[in-house]
Amino acid sequence: MRYPTTRTRRLRTSASLRRLVAETRLTAAEFVQPVFVVGGEGVEQPIDAMPGQSRYSVDRCVEFCKSVSDAGVAGVLIFGVPDRKDESASGAYDEGGLVQRAVAAIKERVPNLLVITDVCLCAYMSHGHCGVVHDGRIENDASLALLARTAVSHARAGADIVAPSDMMDGRVGAIRAALDEGEFVETAIMSYAVKYASSFFGPFREAAGSAPEFGDRRGYQMDPANAREAEKLAKMAAEEGADILMVKPAMPYLDIVHRVRASSALPLAAYQVSGEYAMIEAAAARGWIDRVKAVRESLLAIRRAGADILITYFAREFASRLD
Ligand code: PBG
Ligand code: ZN
């Protein structure tokens, strides 16, 4: 008897056959786990809108990172959640700041884990915007100086990769120049090159306390209606010296992941953001979807679209669930 779809059907008859011919695989070596750091000691604060995720004080953060590393996950992406904010985001580039202390502690205790730091000003600015604000307007160039200073302070603390997420024009070039001048020529830049003004960042803003006090981020983040612009921004980031590009969010923007993959030779990361995580957790908690299968499928889809690196809140847990 001949099957009409002979080859594919034969190759589906066992799990090992399916694995043998799978076009896309998930490995922990391409996973990155985001981590939120707060002040204090012995602190682990669960995040309401992100069940299963917490904010950790530096000491607990190190323990958490150890477990991330033990699971085989390649790296962590560090976010600071400061209790002090001001008009110049001074906490962002404070040499003894939260992120700087966390990075140094992780590099000392978990040296094989890659440490990536989010470089932005929003969590440290009293107004909550990603750049310097003057008379209600974002000052692009004044923001660049503070972002570069922040990136250098992270590199000095030992970060392997700095990841600017602010979306100011020219930040990758400014950060690269400042790193090189500070003799941090080996510190890589992962640019949030393609970041959309997305409602899927909602839970993160609760977690990081970084919601803007007035207005929104549409002045500097991308319009979800636009795709060609993504290729343009990816090209600009590459020309300015980015080592790795990122698309964010991931699931609603798989076409963008695909386009950027096709138009650039740089390694590409995709960030499955807080709202994507929260959606899956919320539906699973109600028994509406199978949690483990849905997570796997979502991660496979992002890889299949063309991402080399997966930044996901599921990293630690799913690293040990891979086959
Ligand atoms: C800061 C930043 C944000 C995220 C990463 N870096 C929030 C924002 O731009 O409003 C979102 C990550 C997530 O939702 O998981 N600029
Ligand atoms: Zn920001």
CSV table of C-alpha atoms and ligand atoms in Angstrom, one decimal:
chain,number,residue,atom,x,y,z
A,1,MET,CA,0.0,0.0,0.0
A,2,ARG,CA,1.3,3.5,-0.9
A,3,TYR,CA,0.5,6.4,1.3
A,4,PRO,CA,-0.1,9.7,-0.5
A,5,THR,CA,2.3,11.4,1.9
A,6,THR,CA,4.6,8.4,2.2
A,7,ARG,CA,7.7,10.0,3.4
A,8,THR,CA,6.3,12.3,6.1
A,9,ARG,CA,4.0,9.7,7.4
A,10,ARG,CA,6.7,7.0,7.8
A,11,LEU,CA,8.9,9.5,9.6
A,12,ARG,CA,6.2,10.2,12.2
A,13,THR,CA,5.9,6.7,13.5
A,14,SER,CA,8.0,7.1,16.6
A,15,ALA,CA,9.4,9.9,18.8
A,16,SER,CA,13.0,9.1,17.8
A,17,LEU,CA,12.1,9.4,14.1
A,18,ARG,CA,10.4,12.6,14.6
A,19,ARG,CA,13.4,13.9,16.5
A,20,LEU,CA,15.8,12.7,13.8
A,21,VAL,CA,14.1,14.7,11.1
A,22,ALA,CA,13.0,17.8,13.1
A,23,GLU,CA,13.9,21.0,11.3
A,24,THR,CA,14.0,23.0,14.5
A,25,ARG,CA,15.3,22.1,17.9
A,26,LEU,CA,15.3,23.8,21.3
A,27,THR,CA,18.5,23.7,23.4
A,28,ALA,CA,19.2,25.3,26.7
A,29,ALA,CA,22.4,26.8,25.1
A,30,GLU,CA,20.3,29.4,23.3
A,31,PHE,CA,18.1,30.3,26.3
A,32,VAL,CA,18.3,33.5,28.3
A,33,GLN,CA,16.4,34.0,31.6
A,34,PRO,CA,15.4,37.6,32.5
A,35,VAL,CA,16.0,38.4,36.2
A,36,PHE,CA,14.7,41.4,38.3
A,37,VAL,CA,17.0,42.7,41.1
A,38,VAL,CA,15.8,44.7,44.1
A,39,GLY,CA,17.5,46.2,47.1
A,40,GLY,CA,17.7,44.7,50.6
A,41,GLU,CA,18.8,41.2,51.6
A,42,GLY,CA,17.1,37.9,51.7
A,43,VAL,CA,14.3,39.3,49.5
A,44,GLU,CA,12.2,37.3,47.1
A,45,GLN,CA,9.1,39.2,46.0
A,46,PRO,CA,6.7,37.3,43.8
A,47,ILE,CA,5.4,39.4,40.9
A,48,ASP,CA,1.6,39.4,40.7
A,49,ALA,CA,1.2,39.7,37.0
A,50,MET,CA,3.9,37.1,36.3
A,51,PRO,CA,3.0,34.0,38.4
A,52,GLY,CA,6.2,32.0,39.0
A,53,GLN,CA,8.5,35.0,38.6
A,54,SER,CA,10.0,37.1,41.4
A,55,ARG,CA,12.2,40.0,42.2
A,56,TYR,CA,15.4,39.1,44.1
A,57,SER,CA,17.8,41.0,46.3
A,58,VAL,CA,21.4,40.6,45.1
A,59,ASP,CA,22.2,37.7,47.5
A,60,ARG,CA,19.0,35.8,46.4
A,61,CYS,CA,19.6,36.8,42.8
A,62,VAL,CA,23.0,34.9,42.9
A,63,GLU,CA,21.2,31.8,44.2
A,64,PHE,CA,18.6,32.0,41.5
A,65,CYS,CA,21.3,32.5,38.8
A,66,LYS,CA,23.1,29.5,40.1
A,67,SER,CA,19.9,27.4,39.5
A,68,VAL,CA,19.5,29.0,36.1
A,69,SER,CA,23.1,27.9,35.2
A,70,ASP,CA,22.6,24.4,36.7
A,71,ALA,CA,19.7,24.0,34.4
A,72,GLY,CA,22.0,24.6,31.4
A,73,VAL,CA,20.6,28.0,30.5
A,74,ALA,CA,23.2,30.1,28.6
A,75,GLY,CA,22.7,33.4,30.3
A,76,VAL,CA,20.6,35.9,32.3
A,77,LEU,CA,19.3,39.3,31.3
A,78,ILE,CA,19.5,41.6,34.4
A,79,PHE,CA,17.0,44.4,35.2
A,80,GLY,CA,17.3,46.7,38.2
A,81,VAL,CA,14.2,47.7,40.2
A,82,PRO,CA,15.6,50.6,42.3
A,83,ASP,CA,13.6,52.2,45.1
A,84,ARG,CA,15.1,55.6,44.4
A,85,LYS,CA,14.4,57.6,41.2
A,86,ASP,CA,15.4,61.1,40.0
A,87,GLU,CA,15.4,63.4,37.0
A,88,SER,CA,18.8,62.2,35.8
A,89,ALA,CA,18.5,58.5,36.4
A,90,SER,CA,21.6,58.6,38.6
A,91,GLY,CA,20.9,55.1,39.9
A,92,ALA,CA,21.4,53.7,36.4
A,93,TYR,CA,25.1,54.5,36.2
A,94,ASP,CA,25.9,54.4,40.0
A,95,GLU,CA,29.1,52.3,40.3
A,96,GLY,CA,27.6,50.8,43.5
A,97,GLY,CA,24.1,50.5,42.0
A,98,LEU,CA,21.9,47.4,42.1
A,99,VAL,CA,22.7,46.0,38.6
A,100,GLN,CA,26.4,46.7,39.1
A,101,ARG,CA,26.5,44.9,42.4
A,102,ALA,CA,24.4,42.0,41.1
A,103,VAL,CA,26.6,41.6,38.0
A,104,ALA,CA,29.8,41.5,40.1
A,105,ALA,CA,28.3,39.0,42.5
A,106,ILE,CA,27.0,36.7,39.7
A,107,LYS,CA,30.3,36.8,37.8
A,108,GLU,CA,32.1,35.9,41.0
A,109,ARG,CA,29.9,33.0,42.1
A,110,VAL,CA,28.5,31.7,38.8
A,111,PRO,CA,31.4,32.5,36.4
A,112,ASN,CA,30.2,30.4,33.5
A,113,LEU,CA,26.8,32.0,33.2
A,114,LEU,CA,26.7,34.8,30.6
A,115,VAL,CA,25.5,38.1,32.1
A,116,ILE,CA,23.6,40.4,29.9
A,117,THR,CA,22.4,43.8,31.3
A,118,ASP,CA,19.4,45.8,30.1
A,119,VAL,CA,20.6,49.3,29.5
A,120,CYS,CA,17.8,51.8,29.9
A,121,LEU,CA,16.9,54.8,32.1
A,122,CYS,CA,13.1,54.3,32.6
A,123,ALA,CA,13.3,52.4,35.9
A,124,TYR,CA,15.6,55.1,37.3
A,125,MET,CA,13.8,58.2,36.0
A,126,SER,CA,11.2,59.8,38.2
A,127,HIS,CA,9.0,60.3,35.1
A,128,GLY,CA,9.5,56.7,33.9
A,129,HIS,CA,10.6,57.5,30.3
A,130,CYS,CA,13.5,55.8,28.7
A,131,GLY,CA,15.4,59.0,28.0
A,132,VAL,CA,16.0,62.5,29.4
A,133,VAL,CA,12.8,64.6,29.4
A,134,HIS,CA,12.9,68.4,29.0
A,135,ASP,CA,9.6,70.5,28.8
A,136,GLY,CA,7.7,67.3,28.1
A,137,ARG,CA,10.0,66.2,25.2
A,138,ILE,CA,12.6,63.4,25.0
A,139,GLU,CA,16.1,64.8,24.5
A,140,ASN,CA,17.8,62.2,22.3
A,141,ASP,CA,21.4,63.3,22.6
A,142,ALA,CA,21.4,64.1,26.3
A,143,SER,CA,20.0,60.6,26.8
A,144,LEU,CA,22.9,59.0,24.8
A,145,ALA,CA,25.5,60.3,27.3
A,146,LEU,CA,23.7,58.7,30.2
A,147,LEU,CA,23.1,55.5,28.4
A,148,ALA,CA,26.7,55.2,27.4
A,149,ARG,CA,27.7,55.9,31.0
A,150,THR,CA,25.3,53.2,32.2
A,151,ALA,CA,26.7,50.6,29.7
A,152,VAL,CA,30.3,51.3,30.8
A,153,SER,CA,29.4,50.9,34.5
A,154,HIS,CA,27.9,47.5,33.7
A,155,ALA,CA,30.9,46.5,31.7
A,156,ARG,CA,33.2,47.6,34.5
A,157,ALA,CA,31.1,45.4,36.9
A,158,GLY,CA,31.8,42.4,34.6
A,159,ALA,CA,28.8,42.2,32.2
A,160,ASP,CA,29.6,40.1,29.1
A,161,ILE,CA,26.9,41.8,27.0
A,162,VAL,CA,25.1,45.1,27.4
A,163,ALA,CA,21.6,45.4,25.9
A,164,PRO,CA,20.3,48.9,25.2
A,165,SER,CA,16.5,48.9,25.2
A,166,ASP,CA,15.8,52.6,25.2
A,167,MET,CA,15.3,53.1,21.4
A,168,MET,CA,17.1,56.5,21.3
A,169,ASP,CA,18.7,57.2,17.9
A,170,GLY,CA,22.5,56.5,17.7
A,171,ARG,CA,22.7,54.7,21.1
A,172,VAL,CA,24.6,51.6,19.8
A,173,GLY,CA,27.3,53.8,18.2
A,174,ALA,CA,27.5,56.0,21.4
A,175,ILE,CA,27.8,52.9,23.6
A,176,ARG,CA,30.3,51.2,21.4
A,177,ALA,CA,32.5,54.3,21.4
A,178,ALA,CA,32.3,54.7,25.2
A,179,LEU,CA,33.1,51.0,25.8
A,180,ASP,CA,36.1,51.1,23.5
A,181,GLU,CA,37.4,54.3,25.1
A,182,GLY,CA,37.0,52.6,28.5
A,183,GLU,CA,39.0,49.6,27.2
A,184,PHE,CA,36.0,47.3,27.3
A,185,VAL,CA,36.6,46.3,23.7
A,186,GLU,CA,35.5,42.8,24.5
A,187,THR,CA,32.1,43.7,25.9
A,188,ALA,CA,29.5,42.8,23.3
A,189,ILE,CA,26.3,44.8,22.4
A,190,MET,CA,23.0,43.1,22.0
A,191,SER,CA,20.8,45.8,20.5
A,192,TYR,CA,17.0,45.8,21.1
A,193,ALA,CA,17.1,47.0,17.5
A,194,VAL,CA,13.5,46.2,16.7
A,195,LYS,CA,11.3,47.0,19.7
A,196,TYR,CA,7.6,47.7,19.2
A,197,ALA,CA,5.4,50.0,21.3
A,198,SER,CA,3.6,47.0,22.7
A,199,SER,CA,0.8,46.4,25.2
A,200,PHE,CA,2.5,43.1,26.0
A,201,PHE,CA,5.1,44.9,28.2
A,202,GLY,CA,2.3,45.5,30.8
A,203,PRO,CA,3.3,43.0,33.4
A,204,PHE,CA,7.0,44.0,33.1
A,205,ARG,CA,6.1,47.6,33.9
A,206,GLU,CA,4.4,46.4,37.1
A,207,ALA,CA,7.4,44.2,37.9
A,208,ALA,CA,10.0,46.9,37.2
A,209,GLY,CA,7.9,49.9,38.3
A,210,SER,CA,8.8,51.5,35.0
A,211,ALA,CA,5.5,52.7,33.6
A,212,PRO,CA,5.7,56.3,32.2
A,213,GLU,CA,4.1,58.9,34.4
A,214,PHE,CA,2.7,60.8,31.4
A,215,GLY,CA,2.3,60.0,27.8
A,216,ASP,CA,3.5,56.7,26.3
A,217,ARG,CA,6.5,55.3,24.5
A,218,ARG,CA,5.2,55.6,20.9
A,219,GLY,CA,7.6,58.5,20.2
A,220,TYR,CA,10.6,56.2,20.4
A,221,GLN,CA,9.3,52.7,20.1
A,222,MET,CA,8.0,51.2,16.8
A,223,ASP,CA,4.5,51.3,15.3
A,224,PRO,CA,3.1,47.7,15.2
A,225,ALA,CA,1.8,48.6,11.7
A,226,ASN,CA,5.3,48.8,10.3
A,227,ALA,CA,7.5,46.0,9.1
A,228,ARG,CA,9.9,47.5,6.6
A,229,GLU,CA,11.1,49.9,9.3
A,230,ALA,CA,12.3,46.8,11.2
A,231,GLU,CA,14.9,46.0,8.5
A,232,LYS,CA,16.0,49.6,8.5
A,233,LEU,CA,16.6,49.7,12.2
A,234,ALA,CA,18.3,46.4,12.2
A,235,LYS,CA,20.7,47.6,9.5
A,236,MET,CA,21.4,50.8,11.4
A,237,ALA,CA,22.2,48.9,14.6
A,238,ALA,CA,24.5,46.6,12.7
A,239,GLU,CA,26.3,49.6,11.1
A,240,GLU,CA,26.7,51.2,14.5
A,241,GLY,CA,28.4,48.1,15.8
A,242,ALA,CA,25.8,45.8,17.3
A,243,ASP,CA,27.0,42.3,17.8
A,244,ILE,CA,23.6,40.7,18.2
A,245,LEU,CA,20.2,42.0,17.2
A,246,MET,CA,16.9,41.6,19.0
A,247,VAL,CA,13.3,41.6,18.1
A,248,LYS,CA,10.7,42.2,20.8
A,249,PRO,CA,8.0,41.1,21.5
A,250,ALA,CA,8.3,37.7,19.8
A,251,MET,CA,5.0,35.8,19.2
A,252,PRO,CA,3.0,38.7,17.7
A,253,TYR,CA,6.0,39.6,15.6
A,254,LEU,CA,7.2,36.3,14.0
A,255,ASP,CA,7.1,37.9,10.6
A,256,ILE,CA,9.5,40.5,11.8
A,257,VAL,CA,11.8,37.8,13.3
A,258,HIS,CA,11.8,36.1,9.9
A,259,ARG,CA,12.5,39.4,7.9
A,260,VAL,CA,15.3,40.5,10.2
A,261,ARG,CA,16.8,37.0,10.0
A,262,ALA,CA,16.7,37.1,6.2
A,263,SER,CA,18.1,40.6,5.9
A,264,SER,CA,21.0,40.4,8.4
A,265,ALA,CA,23.9,38.1,9.0
A,266,LEU,CA,24.1,38.9,12.7
A,267,PRO,CA,23.0,36.5,15.4
A,268,LEU,CA,19.3,37.3,16.2
A,269,ALA,CA,17.6,37.1,19.6
A,270,ALA,CA,13.8,37.3,20.1
A,271,TYR,CA,12.3,38.3,23.5
A,272,GLN,CA,9.1,36.5,24.5
A,273,VAL,CA,8.0,39.3,26.8
A,274,SER,CA,6.1,39.6,30.1
A,275,GLY,CA,2.7,39.8,28.5
A,276,GLU,CA,3.3,36.7,26.4
A,277,TYR,CA,4.4,34.9,29.5
A,278,ALA,CA,1.3,36.1,31.4
A,279,MET,CA,-1.1,35.1,28.7
A,280,ILE,CA,0.1,31.5,28.6
A,281,GLU,CA,0.2,31.3,32.4
A,282,ALA,CA,-3.3,32.8,32.8
A,283,ALA,CA,-4.9,30.4,30.2
A,284,ALA,CA,-3.1,27.4,31.6
A,285,ALA,CA,-4.2,28.3,35.2
A,286,ARG,CA,-7.8,28.1,34.0
A,287,GLY,CA,-7.2,24.8,32.3
A,288,TRP,CA,-7.8,26.3,28.9
A,289,ILE,CA,-4.6,25.2,27.4
A,290,ASP,CA,-2.0,22.6,28.2
A,291,ARG,CA,0.8,24.7,29.8
A,292,VAL,CA,3.8,22.5,28.9
A,293,LYS,CA,2.8,21.9,25.3
A,294,ALA,CA,1.8,25.5,24.8
A,295,VAL,CA,5.2,26.8,26.1
A,296,ARG,CA,7.1,24.4,23.9
A,297,GLU,CA,5.1,25.2,20.8
A,298,SER,CA,5.6,28.9,21.4
A,299,LEU,CA,9.3,28.6,21.8
A,300,LEU,CA,9.6,26.3,18.7
A,301,ALA,CA,7.6,28.8,16.7
A,302,ILE,CA,10.0,31.6,17.6
A,303,ARG,CA,13.0,29.5,16.7
A,304,ARG,CA,11.4,28.4,13.5
A,305,ALA,CA,10.8,32.0,12.5
A,306,GLY,CA,14.5,32.5,12.7
A,307,ALA,CA,15.6,33.5,16.2
A,308,ASP,CA,19.0,32.0,17.3
A,309,ILE,CA,18.6,33.1,20.9
A,310,LEU,CA,15.4,32.9,23.0
A,311,ILE,CA,15.0,35.3,25.8
A,312,THR,CA,12.1,33.9,27.8
A,313,TYR,CA,10.8,33.8,31.4
A,314,PHE,CA,10.3,30.0,30.8
A,315,ALA,CA,14.1,29.5,30.3
A,316,ARG,CA,15.0,28.0,33.6
A,317,GLU,CA,12.1,25.7,33.9
A,318,PHE,CA,12.0,24.5,30.3
A,319,ALA,CA,15.8,24.0,30.0
A,320,SER,CA,15.4,20.9,32.0
A,321,ARG,CA,12.2,19.8,30.1
A,322,LEU,CA,14.0,19.7,26.7
A,323,ASP,CA,14.6,16.3,25.1
B,1,PBG,C1,12.8,48.9,29.4
B,1,PBG,C2,12.3,47.6,29.0
B,1,PBG,C3,11.0,47.1,28.9
B,1,PBG,C4,11.1,45.8,28.6
B,1,PBG,C5,12.4,45.4,28.5
B,1,PBG,N1,13.2,46.6,28.8
B,1,PBG,C6,9.7,47.9,29.1
B,1,PBG,C7,9.4,49.0,28.2
B,1,PBG,O1,10.0,49.3,27.2
B,1,PBG,O2,8.3,49.5,28.5
B,1,PBG,C8,9.9,44.8,28.5
B,1,PBG,C9,10.2,43.4,28.8
B,1,PBG,C10,9.0,42.5,29.1
B,1,PBG,O3,7.8,43.0,28.9
B,1,PBG,O4,9.2,41.4,29.5
B,1,PBG,N2,13.0,49.8,28.3
B,2,ZN,ZN,13.2,52.0,29.1
